[in-house]
Short mmCIF file of C-alpha atoms in Angstrom, two decimals:
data_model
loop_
_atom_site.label_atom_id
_atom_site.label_comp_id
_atom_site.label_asym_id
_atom_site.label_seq_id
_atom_site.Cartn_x
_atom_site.Cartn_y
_atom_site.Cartn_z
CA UNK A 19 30.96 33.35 -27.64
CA UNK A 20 28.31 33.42 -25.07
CA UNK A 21 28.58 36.38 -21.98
CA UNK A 22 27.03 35.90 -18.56
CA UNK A 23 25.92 39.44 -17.40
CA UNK A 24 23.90 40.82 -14.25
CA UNK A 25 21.11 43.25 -14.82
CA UNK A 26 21.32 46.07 -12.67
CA UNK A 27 17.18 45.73 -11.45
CA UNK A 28 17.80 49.26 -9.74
CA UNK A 29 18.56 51.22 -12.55
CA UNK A 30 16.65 49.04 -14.79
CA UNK A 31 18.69 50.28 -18.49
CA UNK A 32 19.71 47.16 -20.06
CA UNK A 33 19.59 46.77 -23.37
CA UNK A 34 17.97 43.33 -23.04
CA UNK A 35 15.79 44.11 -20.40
CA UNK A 36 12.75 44.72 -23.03
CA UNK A 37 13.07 41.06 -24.18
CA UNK A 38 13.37 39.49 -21.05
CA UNK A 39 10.36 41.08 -20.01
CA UNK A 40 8.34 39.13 -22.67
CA UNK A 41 9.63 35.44 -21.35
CA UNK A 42 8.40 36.23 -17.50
CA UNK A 43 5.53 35.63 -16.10
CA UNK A 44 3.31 37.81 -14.17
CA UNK A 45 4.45 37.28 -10.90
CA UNK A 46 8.02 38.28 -12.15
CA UNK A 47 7.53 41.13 -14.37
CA UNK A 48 7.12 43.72 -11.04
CA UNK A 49 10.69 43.39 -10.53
CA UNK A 50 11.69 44.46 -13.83
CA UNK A 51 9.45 47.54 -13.90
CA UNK A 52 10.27 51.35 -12.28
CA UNK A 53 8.85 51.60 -8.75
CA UNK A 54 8.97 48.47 -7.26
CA UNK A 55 9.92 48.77 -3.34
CA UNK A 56 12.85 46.60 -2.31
CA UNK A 57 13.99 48.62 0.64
CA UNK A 58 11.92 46.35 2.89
CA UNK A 59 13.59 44.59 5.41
CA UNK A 60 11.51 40.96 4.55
CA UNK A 61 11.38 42.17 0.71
CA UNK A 62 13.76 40.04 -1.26
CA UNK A 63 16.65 40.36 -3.68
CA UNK A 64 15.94 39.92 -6.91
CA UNK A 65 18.79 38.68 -9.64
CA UNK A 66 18.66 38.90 -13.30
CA UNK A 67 21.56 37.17 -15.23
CA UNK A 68 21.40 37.66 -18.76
CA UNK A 69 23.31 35.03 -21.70
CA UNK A 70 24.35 37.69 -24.86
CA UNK A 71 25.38 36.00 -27.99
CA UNK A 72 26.78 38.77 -30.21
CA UNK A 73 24.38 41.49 -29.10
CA UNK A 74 21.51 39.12 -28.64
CA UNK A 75 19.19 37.50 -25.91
CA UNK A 76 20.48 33.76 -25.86
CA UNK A 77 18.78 33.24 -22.13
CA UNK A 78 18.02 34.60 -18.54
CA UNK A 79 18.23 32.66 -15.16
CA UNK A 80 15.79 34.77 -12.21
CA UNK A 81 16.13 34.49 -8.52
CA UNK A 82 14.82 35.95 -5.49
CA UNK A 83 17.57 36.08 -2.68
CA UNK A 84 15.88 36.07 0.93
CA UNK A 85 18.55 37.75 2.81
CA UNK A 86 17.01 36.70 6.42
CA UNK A 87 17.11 33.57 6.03
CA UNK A 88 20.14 33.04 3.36
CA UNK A 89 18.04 30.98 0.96
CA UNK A 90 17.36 31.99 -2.49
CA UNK A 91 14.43 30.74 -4.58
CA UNK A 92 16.01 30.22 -8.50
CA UNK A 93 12.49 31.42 -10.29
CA UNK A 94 13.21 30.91 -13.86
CA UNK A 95 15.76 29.78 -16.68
CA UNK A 96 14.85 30.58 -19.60
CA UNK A 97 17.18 29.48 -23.09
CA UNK A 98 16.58 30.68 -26.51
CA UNK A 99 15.43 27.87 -28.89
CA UNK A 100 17.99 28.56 -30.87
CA UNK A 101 20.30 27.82 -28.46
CA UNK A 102 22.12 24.06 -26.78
CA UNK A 103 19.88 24.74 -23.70
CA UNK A 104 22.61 22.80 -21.58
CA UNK A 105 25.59 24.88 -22.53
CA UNK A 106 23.31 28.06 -22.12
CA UNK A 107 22.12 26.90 -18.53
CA UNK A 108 24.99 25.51 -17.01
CA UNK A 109 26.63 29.45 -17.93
CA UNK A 110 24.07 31.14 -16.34
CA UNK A 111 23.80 28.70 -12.98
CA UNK A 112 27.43 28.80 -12.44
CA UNK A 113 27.15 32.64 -12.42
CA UNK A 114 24.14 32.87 -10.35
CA UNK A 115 25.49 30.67 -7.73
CA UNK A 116 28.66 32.20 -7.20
CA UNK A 117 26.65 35.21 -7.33
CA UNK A 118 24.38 34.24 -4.37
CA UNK A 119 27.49 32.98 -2.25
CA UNK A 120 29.06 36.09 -2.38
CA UNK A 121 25.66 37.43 -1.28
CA UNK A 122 25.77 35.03 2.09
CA UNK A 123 23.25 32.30 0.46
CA UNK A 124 23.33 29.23 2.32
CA UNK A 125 20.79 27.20 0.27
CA UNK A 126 19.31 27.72 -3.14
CA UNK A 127 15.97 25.83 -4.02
CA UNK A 128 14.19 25.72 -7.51
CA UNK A 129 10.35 24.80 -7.44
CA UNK A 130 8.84 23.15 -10.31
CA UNK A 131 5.87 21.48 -11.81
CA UNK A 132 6.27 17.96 -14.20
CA UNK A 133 3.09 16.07 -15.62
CA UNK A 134 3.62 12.44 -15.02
CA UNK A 135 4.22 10.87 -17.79
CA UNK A 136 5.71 13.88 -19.63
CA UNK A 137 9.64 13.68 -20.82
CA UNK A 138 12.33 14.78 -18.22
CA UNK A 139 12.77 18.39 -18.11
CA UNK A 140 15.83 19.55 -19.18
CA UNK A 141 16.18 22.12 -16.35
CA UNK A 142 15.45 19.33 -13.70
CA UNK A 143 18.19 17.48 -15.83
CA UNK A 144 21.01 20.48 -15.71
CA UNK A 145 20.76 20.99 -12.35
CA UNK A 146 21.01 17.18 -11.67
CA UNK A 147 24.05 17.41 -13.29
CA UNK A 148 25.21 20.49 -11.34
CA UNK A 149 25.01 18.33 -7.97
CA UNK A 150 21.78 19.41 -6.79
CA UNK A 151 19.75 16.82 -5.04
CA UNK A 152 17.20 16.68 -1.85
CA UNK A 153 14.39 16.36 -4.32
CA UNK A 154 11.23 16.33 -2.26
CA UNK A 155 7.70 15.99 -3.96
CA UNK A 156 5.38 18.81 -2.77
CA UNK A 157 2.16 18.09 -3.44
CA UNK A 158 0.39 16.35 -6.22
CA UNK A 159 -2.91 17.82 -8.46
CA UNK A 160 -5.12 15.39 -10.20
CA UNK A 161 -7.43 17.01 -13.21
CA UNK A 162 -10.70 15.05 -13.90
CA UNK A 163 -13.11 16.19 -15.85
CA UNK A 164 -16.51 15.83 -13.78
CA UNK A 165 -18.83 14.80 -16.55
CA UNK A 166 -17.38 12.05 -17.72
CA UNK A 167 -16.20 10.86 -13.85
CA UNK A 168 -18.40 7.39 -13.45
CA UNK A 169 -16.51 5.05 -11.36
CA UNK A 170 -18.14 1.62 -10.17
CA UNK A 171 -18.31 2.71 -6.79
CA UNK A 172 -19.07 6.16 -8.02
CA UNK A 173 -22.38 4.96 -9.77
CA UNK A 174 -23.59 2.83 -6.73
CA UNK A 175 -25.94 4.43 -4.31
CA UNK A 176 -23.89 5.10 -0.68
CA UNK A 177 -26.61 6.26 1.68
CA UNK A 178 -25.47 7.81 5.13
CA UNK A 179 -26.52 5.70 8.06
CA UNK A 180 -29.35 7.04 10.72
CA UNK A 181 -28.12 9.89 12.40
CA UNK A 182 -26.18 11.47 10.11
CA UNK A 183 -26.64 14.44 7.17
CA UNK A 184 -25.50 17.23 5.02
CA UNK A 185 -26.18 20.11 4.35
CA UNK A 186 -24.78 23.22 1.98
CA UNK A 187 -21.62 24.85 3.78
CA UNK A 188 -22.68 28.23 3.36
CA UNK A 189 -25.86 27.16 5.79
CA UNK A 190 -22.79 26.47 8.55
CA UNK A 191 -23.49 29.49 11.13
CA UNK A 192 -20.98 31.69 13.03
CA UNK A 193 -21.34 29.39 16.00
CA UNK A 194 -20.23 25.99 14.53
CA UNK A 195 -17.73 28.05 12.74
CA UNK A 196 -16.22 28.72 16.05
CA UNK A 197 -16.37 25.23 17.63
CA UNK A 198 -14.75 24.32 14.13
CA UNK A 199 -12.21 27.28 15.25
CA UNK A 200 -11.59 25.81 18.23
CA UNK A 201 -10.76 23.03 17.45
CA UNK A 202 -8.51 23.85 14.43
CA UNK A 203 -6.45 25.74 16.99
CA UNK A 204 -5.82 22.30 18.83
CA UNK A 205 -4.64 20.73 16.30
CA UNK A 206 -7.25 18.48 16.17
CA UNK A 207 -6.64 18.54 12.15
CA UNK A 208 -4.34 20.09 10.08
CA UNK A 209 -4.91 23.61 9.23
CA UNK A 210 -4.46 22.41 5.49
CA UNK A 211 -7.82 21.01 5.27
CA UNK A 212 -9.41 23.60 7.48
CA UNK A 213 -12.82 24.82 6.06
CA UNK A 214 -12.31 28.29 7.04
CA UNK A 215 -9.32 29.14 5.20
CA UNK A 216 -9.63 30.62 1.67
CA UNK A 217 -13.50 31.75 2.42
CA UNK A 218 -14.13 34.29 0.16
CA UNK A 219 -13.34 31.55 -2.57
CA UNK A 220 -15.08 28.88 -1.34
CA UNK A 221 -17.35 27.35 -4.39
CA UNK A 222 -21.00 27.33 -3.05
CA UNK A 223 -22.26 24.65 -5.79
CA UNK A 224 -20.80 21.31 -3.85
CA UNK A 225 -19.44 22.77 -0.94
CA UNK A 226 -21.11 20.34 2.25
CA UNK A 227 -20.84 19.73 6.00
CA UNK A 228 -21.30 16.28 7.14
CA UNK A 229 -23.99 16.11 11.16
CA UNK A 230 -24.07 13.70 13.27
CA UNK A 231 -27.24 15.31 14.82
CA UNK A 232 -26.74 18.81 15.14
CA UNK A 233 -23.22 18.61 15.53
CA UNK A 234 -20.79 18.99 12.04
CA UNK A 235 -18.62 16.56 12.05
CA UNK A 236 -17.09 16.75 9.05
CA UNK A 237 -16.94 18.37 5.19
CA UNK A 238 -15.90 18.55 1.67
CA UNK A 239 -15.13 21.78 0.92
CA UNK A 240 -14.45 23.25 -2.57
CA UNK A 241 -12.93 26.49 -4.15
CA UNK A 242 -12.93 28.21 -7.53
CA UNK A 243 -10.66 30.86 -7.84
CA UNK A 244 -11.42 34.29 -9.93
CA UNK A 245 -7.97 32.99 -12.14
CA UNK A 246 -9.56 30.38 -13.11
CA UNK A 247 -13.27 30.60 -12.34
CA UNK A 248 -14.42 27.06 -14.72
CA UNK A 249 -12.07 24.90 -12.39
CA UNK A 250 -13.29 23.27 -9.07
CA UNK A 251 -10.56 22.92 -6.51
CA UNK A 252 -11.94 19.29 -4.40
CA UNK A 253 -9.67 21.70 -0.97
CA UNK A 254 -11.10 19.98 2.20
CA UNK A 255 -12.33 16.29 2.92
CA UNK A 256 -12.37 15.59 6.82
CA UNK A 257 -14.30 13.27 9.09
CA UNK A 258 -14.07 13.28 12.47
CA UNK A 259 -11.55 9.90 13.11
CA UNK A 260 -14.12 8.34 15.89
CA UNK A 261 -16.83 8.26 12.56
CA UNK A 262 -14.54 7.42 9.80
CA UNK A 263 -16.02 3.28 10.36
CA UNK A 264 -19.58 4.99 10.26
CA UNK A 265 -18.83 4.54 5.90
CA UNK A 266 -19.71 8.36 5.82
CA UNK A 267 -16.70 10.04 3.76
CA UNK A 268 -17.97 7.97 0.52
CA UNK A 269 -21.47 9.65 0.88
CA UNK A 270 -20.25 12.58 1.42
CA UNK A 271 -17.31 13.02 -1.48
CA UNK A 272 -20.33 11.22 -3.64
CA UNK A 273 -22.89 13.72 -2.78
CA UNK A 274 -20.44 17.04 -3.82
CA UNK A 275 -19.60 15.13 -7.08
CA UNK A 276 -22.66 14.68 -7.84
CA UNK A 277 -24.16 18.17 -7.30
CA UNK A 278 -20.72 19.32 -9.36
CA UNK A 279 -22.12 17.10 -12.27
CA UNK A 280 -25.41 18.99 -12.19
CA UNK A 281 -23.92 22.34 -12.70
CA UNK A 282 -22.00 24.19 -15.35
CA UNK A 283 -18.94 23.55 -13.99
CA UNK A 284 -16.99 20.71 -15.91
CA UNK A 285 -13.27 20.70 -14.60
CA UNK A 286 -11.84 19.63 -11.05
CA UNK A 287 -8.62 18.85 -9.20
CA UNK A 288 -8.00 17.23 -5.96
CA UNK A 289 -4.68 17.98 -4.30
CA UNK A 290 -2.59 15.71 -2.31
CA UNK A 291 0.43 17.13 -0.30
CA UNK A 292 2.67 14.59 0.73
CA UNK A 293 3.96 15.77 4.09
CA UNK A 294 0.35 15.44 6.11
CA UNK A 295 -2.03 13.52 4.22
CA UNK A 296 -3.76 10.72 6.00
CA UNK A 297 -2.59 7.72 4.39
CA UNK A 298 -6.19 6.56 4.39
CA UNK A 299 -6.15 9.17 1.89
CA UNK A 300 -3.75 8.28 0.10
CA UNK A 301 -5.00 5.14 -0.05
CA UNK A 302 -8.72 6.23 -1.33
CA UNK A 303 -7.43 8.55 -4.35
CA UNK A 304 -5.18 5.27 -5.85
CA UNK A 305 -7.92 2.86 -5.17
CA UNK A 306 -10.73 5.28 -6.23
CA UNK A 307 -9.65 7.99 -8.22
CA UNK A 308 -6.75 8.33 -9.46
CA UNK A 309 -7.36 6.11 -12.35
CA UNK A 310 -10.23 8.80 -13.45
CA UNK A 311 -7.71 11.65 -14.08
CA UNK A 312 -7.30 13.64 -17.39
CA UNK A 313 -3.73 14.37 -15.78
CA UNK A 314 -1.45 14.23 -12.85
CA UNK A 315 1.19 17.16 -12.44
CA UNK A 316 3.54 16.60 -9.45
CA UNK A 317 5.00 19.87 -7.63
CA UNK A 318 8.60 18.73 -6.57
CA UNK A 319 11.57 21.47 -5.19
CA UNK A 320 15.20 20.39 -5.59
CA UNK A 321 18.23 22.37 -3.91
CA UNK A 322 21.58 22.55 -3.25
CA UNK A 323 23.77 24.05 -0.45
CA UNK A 324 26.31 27.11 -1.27
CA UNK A 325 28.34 26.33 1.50
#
């Protein structure tokens, strides 16, 4: 017989707690180690159900409980192999959400990544079953590998018309940074695709800014972060609306490609999230490049009210 138990994070003296420790990821672990700080008011609650099959791990179900706004985040389920993941899943969800009601918990979410094309996951399946709905798709990465990226139009020469050029990003001075500023704060795009967020990580190799003149009117910016420092994040692509007929954002996406190709960098994602994205967008990546992916993983959150 299976037994649902809570984990008393505080005290942090179950038996189990050892093995747990070695199915969570990094971003977990903190909470399941001495001296973690939870007596901030914004900090949240974290819950640790444990499944026990005579004396042993069978699984663990993690959630963070945000107690300001009543919604808890349900991190991880994890299910021994050993063990009918269903039966083991639906114990431990049942006890975590009567858990968080008692708590106050209006809403509980779960966030999750699936590669298309991969079989259903049998989390996404359990909690189906357990009447949770709302699914919403997040955003969506598509992995190419660079070298090997040689699309028709991709291969064919797309000059920029008279007037216009580009030019590295780091070369983009305080100044223009500030009209960029300025006009970030208007909402003249959407802080997503900003080119000043995420600075320190921008990758110098194929970052650009597109002139008209003097004036930038647009960019493709890129990052490569120090957890993964061989992958290119494709962040930023923007044109100024009034240009977009001008045929300058294929020069421009072509141009940071190419200068990708010429350096040791090999791997590259592009990110569309689905709430803001210019359908022209949209529209570009299925026509263009989406049929030049390695993979696709989609980023999706399901939830279910308490109450």
């Amino acid at each position: 017989m299976i037994n649902i138990e809570e984990v008393d994070l505080k005290a942090l003296k179950h038996p189990l707690l050892s093995a747990v420790r070695t199915h969570l990821p990094a971003e977990l672990t903190s909470f399941c180690e001495p001296g973690k700080d939870r007596k901030e008011k914004k900090a949240p609650l974290p819950l640790l159900a444990v499944a026990i099959d005579h004396g042993q791990l069978a699984g663990f179900a993690f959630a963070l409980y945000y107690r300001q706004l009543h919604l808890a985040d349900l991190s991880l389920v994890y299910v021994s192999d050993q063990k009918p993941f269903g039966e083991v899943a639906e114990l431990l969800l049942s006890f975590l959400e009567a858990r968080l009601y008692a708590e106050g918990c209006l809403v509980i979410e779960h966030h999750y990544a699936k590669e298309e094309g991969s079989p259903d996951l049998g989390l996404e399946t359990e909690l189906y079953r357990r009447g949770w709905g709302h699914k919403t798709l997040i955003h969506t990465r598509y992995y190419f590998d660079c070298y090997a990226f040689k699309p028709k139009w991709f291969t064919t020469h797309h000059p920029l018309p008279d007037g216009f050029s580009l030019k590295p990003w780091k070369t983009i001075d305080a100044s223009e940074k500030l009209k960029i500023r300025l006009l970030q704060e208007q909402f003249t795009f959407h802080p997503f695709i900003s080119p000043l967020e995420d600075e320190s990580h921008i990758q110098e190799i194929n970052s650009l800014a597109l002139l008209h003149g003097d004036e930038v009117i647009g960019w493709m910016v890129t990052h490569t972060h120090p957890d993964d420092p061989q992958l290119i994040r494709y962040s930023s692509l923007y044109v100024k609306p009034e240009f977009l007929a001008k045929g300058v954002a294929a020069p421009l996406l072509q141009e940071s490609i190419l200068r990708q190709q010429r350096s040791p960098l090999r791997w590259s994602f592009f990110q569309v999230t689905w709430s803001f994205t210019d359908q022209r967008w949209i529209r570009f990546i299925d026509k263009r490049l989406k049929g030049q992916t390695s993979r696709i993983v989609h980023y999706a959150r399901l939830s279910k009210g308490l109450r």
